[in-house]
Amino acid sequence: MGPDPDIYNIKHGFEGLDVAGRRLRNSVDFELLRHARRALLPLPLIDARQQPSSDVFPPFRKRTVPALTGRRVAVVVSGGGGAAVAVIGAARAFEEASVEPELICGCSGGGLFSSLWAAGLSAQEMAEFVLSWEPERYLDPQWLRFPRFVLTALRGFSGVMKGEAVERLFEDRFGSLAVGELPIPLATIVYNTDLGLIEYLGTHTTPEVRLGRVVRITIALPPFIEAVDVRGHLYVDGGVVELLPMQPVLDHGPFDHVVGLNFMLPERLTPDDITGWHRKPMGIVVASRELQQAYHVEFARRAKRELGDGLTIIDAADPRLCRGGWLMDLFIDRSRWPELIRTGYERTTKALKQLRRRPSGSMNGSIPSSAAGSR
């Protein structure tokens, strides 16, 4: 007897169609395969690596935003894999605006890169740090354990890569720095897969945990990066539930303004109009993607309604870059990171320019703290 025809099985069926469609596209994505092979199995002499230039920003230009001067500002960073490196450009735009966030929330790739901001690095220091990474310093596939996983029917397997390399990378740079010691408070959304619970790691909730450990858990995404054991339970990236985690803003406010940096959700939180999809070839695959991201978009829209004019959403990179194999490709291939950093800088600068037009007294109403939360 097959599975019950309830709404969850129907949704799972749609997601299966989307996965099948992406696998079909990725099967002919030779560029992704080439980048993965060069990063994970480099060949001597053939795969000579070229270090991306960290000279990514124009000369510093002060662009004060009177409406945000002296205000409590929070930044929420969505997931986005390698595309989320654009948060470094956003940090530069904030520096030029003389605005320092009083809370940074993130998940997945957004949590990885924004944690450097919370650690007190300047945008230039962030760029120099991440563009110096060699693949083997942050990618750690478990090739030697694969035969055992196969022979034991995948017992003990939860990801191709362990994620330890990223943790070591952060500990080499920041030592034993705990998230409770960060110059800017940090919150990352994670998911307890054993108990089915959303939790938040960071300055206010787990101040004793090291930054490297928090980052490793934040990017854990089976079957690519294995889940992380915390107190006897396995945790993964909370972006599987919510890609733009706003709850810490409500819990640890009040804030005068919130800036959301979006990398994966549709631009302006408006999905494509796919009317007539059922009459088009492979239209079901297009519809399955819309259904798969529906609850992420709805969570973000609810936050936007709740925060009103106190929330500015910035599409800091083109969300289409996070579709299918491109999501992993941008994490593996660093050659496009300088371009993405510049894009994040340009788009954030443009968005802050709109806020600059508001008079300094136009944000008198603050976003209240809401520990009980209405979401």
mmCIF file of N, CA, C and O in Angstrom, residues 11 14-15 18 239-243 262-267 269-274 286-301 319-320 322-323:
data_model
loop_
_atom_site.group_PDB
_atom_site.id
_atom_site.type_symbol
_atom_site.label_atom_id
_atom_site.label_comp_id
_atom_site.label_asym_id
_atom_site.label_seq_id
_atom_site.Cartn_x
_atom_site.Cartn_y
_atom_site.Cartn_z
ATOM 1 N N LYS A 11 2.762 17.465 -0.990
ATOM 2 C CA LYS A 11 3.845 18.443 -1.049
ATOM 3 C C LYS A 11 5.180 17.747 -1.306
ATOM 4 O O LYS A 11 5.999 18.224 -2.099
ATOM 5 N N PHE A 14 5.527 17.016 -4.927
ATOM 6 C CA PHE A 14 5.923 18.194 -5.709
ATOM 7 C C PHE A 14 7.412 18.471 -5.543
ATOM 8 O O PHE A 14 8.103 18.793 -6.512
ATOM 9 N N GLU A 15 7.907 18.351 -4.304
ATOM 10 C CA GLU A 15 9.329 18.591 -4.071
ATOM 11 C C GLU A 15 10.180 17.572 -4.816
ATOM 12 O O GLU A 15 11.246 17.886 -5.330
ATOM 13 N N ASP A 18 10.567 18.700 -8.291
ATOM 14 C CA ASP A 18 11.545 19.778 -8.410
ATOM 15 C C ASP A 18 12.966 19.229 -8.344
ATOM 16 O O ASP A 18 13.835 19.636 -9.102
ATOM 17 N N GLY A 239 17.761 27.165 7.878
ATOM 18 C CA GLY A 239 17.159 27.671 6.654
ATOM 19 C C GLY A 239 16.251 26.669 5.980
ATOM 20 O O GLY A 239 15.488 27.041 5.082
ATOM 21 N N VAL A 240 16.289 25.403 6.402
ATOM 22 C CA VAL A 240 15.364 24.416 5.833
ATOM 23 C C VAL A 240 13.935 24.743 6.240
ATOM 24 O O VAL A 240 12.974 24.285 5.608
ATOM 25 N N VAL A 241 13.791 25.553 7.298
ATOM 26 C CA VAL A 241 12.459 25.935 7.778
ATOM 27 C C VAL A 241 12.152 27.392 7.463
ATOM 28 O O VAL A 241 11.050 27.728 7.015
ATOM 29 N N GLU A 242 13.123 28.293 7.702
ATOM 30 C CA GLU A 242 12.894 29.724 7.468
ATOM 31 C C GLU A 242 14.162 30.362 6.934
ATOM 32 O O GLU A 242 15.197 30.359 7.607
ATOM 33 N N LEU A 243 14.097 30.922 5.733
ATOM 34 C CA LEU A 243 15.278 31.458 5.068
ATOM 35 C C LEU A 243 15.619 32.883 5.488
ATOM 36 O O LEU A 243 16.743 33.331 5.273
ATOM 37 N N ASN A 262 18.460 39.732 1.239
ATOM 38 C CA ASN A 262 17.877 38.549 0.617
ATOM 39 C C ASN A 262 18.755 38.025 -0.512
ATOM 40 O O ASN A 262 19.227 38.788 -1.355
ATOM 41 N N PHE A 263 18.959 36.705 -0.531
ATOM 42 C CA PHE A 263 19.730 36.067 -1.596
ATOM 43 C C PHE A 263 18.955 34.967 -2.316
ATOM 44 O O PHE A 263 19.236 34.679 -3.471
ATOM 45 N N MET A 264 18.002 34.330 -1.642
ATOM 46 C CA MET A 264 17.339 33.158 -2.221
ATOM 47 C C MET A 264 15.866 33.356 -2.534
ATOM 48 O O MET A 264 15.339 32.732 -3.457
ATOM 49 N N LEU A 265 15.185 34.182 -1.762
ATOM 50 C CA LEU A 265 13.758 34.389 -1.985
ATOM 51 C C LEU A 265 13.549 35.260 -3.223
ATOM 52 O O LEU A 265 14.459 35.985 -3.637
ATOM 53 N N PRO A 266 12.362 35.201 -3.834
ATOM 54 C CA PRO A 266 12.112 36.021 -5.030
ATOM 55 C C PRO A 266 12.346 37.507 -4.736
ATOM 56 O O PRO A 266 12.108 37.967 -3.620
ATOM 57 N N GLU A 267 12.826 38.230 -5.735
ATOM 58 C CA GLU A 267 13.054 39.665 -5.550
ATOM 59 C C GLU A 267 11.761 40.350 -5.135
ATOM 60 O O GLU A 267 10.689 40.055 -5.644
ATOM 61 N N LEU A 269 10.175 39.810 -2.664
ATOM 62 C CA LEU A 269 9.302 38.782 -2.080
ATOM 63 C C LEU A 269 8.095 38.522 -2.965
ATOM 64 O O LEU A 269 7.008 38.166 -2.481
ATOM 65 N N THR A 270 8.281 38.678 -4.272
ATOM 66 C CA THR A 270 7.194 38.483 -5.232
ATOM 67 C C THR A 270 7.570 37.365 -6.201
ATOM 68 O O THR A 270 8.392 37.571 -7.100
ATOM 69 N N PRO A 271 6.994 36.173 -6.028
ATOM 70 C CA PRO A 271 7.321 35.073 -6.935
ATOM 71 C C PRO A 271 6.899 35.382 -8.364
ATOM 72 O O PRO A 271 6.057 36.256 -8.620
ATOM 73 N N ASP A 272 7.490 34.677 -9.319
ATOM 74 C CA ASP A 272 7.104 34.837 -10.719
ATOM 75 C C ASP A 272 5.643 34.451 -10.911
ATOM 76 O O ASP A 272 5.130 33.544 -10.245
ATOM 77 N N ASP A 273 4.978 35.151 -11.802
ATOM 78 C CA ASP A 273 3.601 34.793 -12.177
ATOM 79 C C ASP A 273 3.680 33.612 -13.147
ATOM 80 O O ASP A 273 4.157 33.749 -14.269
ATOM 81 N N ILE A 274 3.239 32.442 -12.706
ATOM 82 C CA ILE A 274 3.336 31.243 -13.549
ATOM 83 C C ILE A 274 1.959 30.795 -14.025
ATOM 84 O O ILE A 274 1.743 29.618 -14.313
ATOM 85 N N VAL A 286 8.063 23.628 -12.851
ATOM 86 C CA VAL A 286 8.063 25.047 -12.467
ATOM 87 C C VAL A 286 7.148 25.254 -11.261
ATOM 88 O O VAL A 286 7.513 25.927 -10.290
ATOM 89 N N ALA A 287 5.963 24.648 -11.303
ATOM 90 C CA ALA A 287 5.015 24.798 -10.199
ATOM 91 C C ALA A 287 5.557 24.184 -8.914
ATOM 92 O O ALA A 287 5.319 24.704 -7.820
ATOM 93 N N SER A 288 6.302 23.089 -9.042
ATOM 94 C CA SER A 288 6.833 22.425 -7.846
ATOM 95 C C SER A 288 7.816 23.326 -7.120
ATOM 96 O O SER A 288 7.868 23.339 -5.889
ATOM 97 N N ARG A 289 8.589 24.106 -7.875
ATOM 98 C CA ARG A 289 9.520 25.035 -7.224
ATOM 99 C C ARG A 289 8.757 26.121 -6.475
ATOM 100 O O ARG A 289 9.124 26.499 -5.360
ATOM 101 N N GLU A 290 7.690 26.635 -7.079
ATOM 102 C CA GLU A 290 6.890 27.657 -6.409
ATOM 103 C C GLU A 290 6.318 27.119 -5.101
ATOM 104 O O GLU A 290 6.304 27.813 -4.084
ATOM 105 N N LEU A 291 5.853 25.868 -5.137
ATOM 106 C CA LEU A 291 5.286 25.274 -3.935
ATOM 107 C C LEU A 291 6.359 25.041 -2.884
ATOM 108 O O LEU A 291 6.137 25.256 -1.689
ATOM 109 N N GLN A 292 7.536 24.636 -3.328
ATOM 110 C CA GLN A 292 8.621 24.333 -2.399
ATOM 111 C C GLN A 292 9.064 25.559 -1.610
ATOM 112 O O GLN A 292 9.405 25.464 -0.437
ATOM 113 N N GLN A 293 9.053 26.739 -2.241
ATOM 114 C CA GLN A 293 9.505 27.941 -1.547
ATOM 115 C C GLN A 293 8.353 28.741 -0.944
ATOM 116 O O GLN A 293 8.585 29.774 -0.309
ATOM 117 N N ALA A 294 7.120 28.236 -1.090
ATOM 118 C CA ALA A 294 5.942 29.012 -0.690
ATOM 119 C C ALA A 294 5.975 29.416 0.778
ATOM 120 O O ALA A 294 5.703 30.570 1.126
ATOM 121 N N TYR A 295 6.315 28.475 1.675
ATOM 122 C CA TYR A 295 6.255 28.825 3.091
ATOM 123 C C TYR A 295 7.394 29.764 3.486
ATOM 124 O O TYR A 295 7.229 30.597 4.385
ATOM 125 N N HIS A 296 8.536 29.676 2.811
ATOM 126 C CA HIS A 296 9.616 30.623 3.078
ATOM 127 C C HIS A 296 9.177 32.045 2.722
ATOM 128 O O HIS A 296 9.421 32.999 3.471
ATOM 129 N N VAL A 297 8.546 32.177 1.558
ATOM 130 C CA VAL A 297 8.067 33.497 1.119
ATOM 131 C C VAL A 297 6.998 34.015 2.064
ATOM 132 O O VAL A 297 6.987 35.193 2.437
ATOM 133 N N GLU A 298 6.092 33.126 2.481
ATOM 134 C CA GLU A 298 5.009 33.558 3.361
ATOM 135 C C GLU A 298 5.533 34.003 4.718
ATOM 136 O O GLU A 298 5.071 35.017 5.274
ATOM 137 N N PHE A 299 6.505 33.293 5.287
ATOM 138 C CA PHE A 299 7.107 33.725 6.551
ATOM 139 C C PHE A 299 7.698 35.128 6.407
ATOM 140 O O PHE A 299 7.536 35.989 7.289
ATOM 141 N N ALA A 300 8.399 35.362 5.299
ATOM 142 C CA ALA A 300 9.025 36.668 5.079
ATOM 143 C C ALA A 300 7.971 37.757 4.900
ATOM 144 O O ALA A 300 8.123 38.881 5.399
ATOM 145 N N ARG A 301 6.890 37.435 4.203
ATOM 146 C CA ARG A 301 5.823 38.416 4.008
ATOM 147 C C ARG A 301 5.147 38.767 5.321
ATOM 148 O O ARG A 301 4.790 39.926 5.573
ATOM 149 N N PRO A 319 18.485 36.302 -6.950
ATOM 150 C CA PRO A 319 18.061 35.012 -6.408
ATOM 151 C C PRO A 319 18.161 33.858 -7.405
ATOM 152 O O PRO A 319 18.251 32.699 -6.999
ATOM 153 N N ARG A 320 18.172 34.154 -8.689
ATOM 154 C CA ARG A 320 18.275 33.083 -9.678
ATOM 155 C C ARG A 320 19.617 32.368 -9.598
ATOM 156 O O ARG A 320 19.765 31.238 -10.066
ATOM 157 N N CYS A 322 20.821 31.176 -7.029
ATOM 158 C CA CYS A 322 20.724 30.157 -5.981
ATOM 159 C C CYS A 322 19.820 28.998 -6.382
ATOM 160 O O CYS A 322 19.348 28.239 -5.531
ATOM 161 N N ARG A 323 19.560 28.864 -7.662
ATOM 162 C CA ARG A 323 18.711 27.776 -8.128
ATOM 163 C C ARG A 323 19.545 26.584 -8.589
ATOM 164 O O ARG A 323 20.575 26.753 -9.233
#
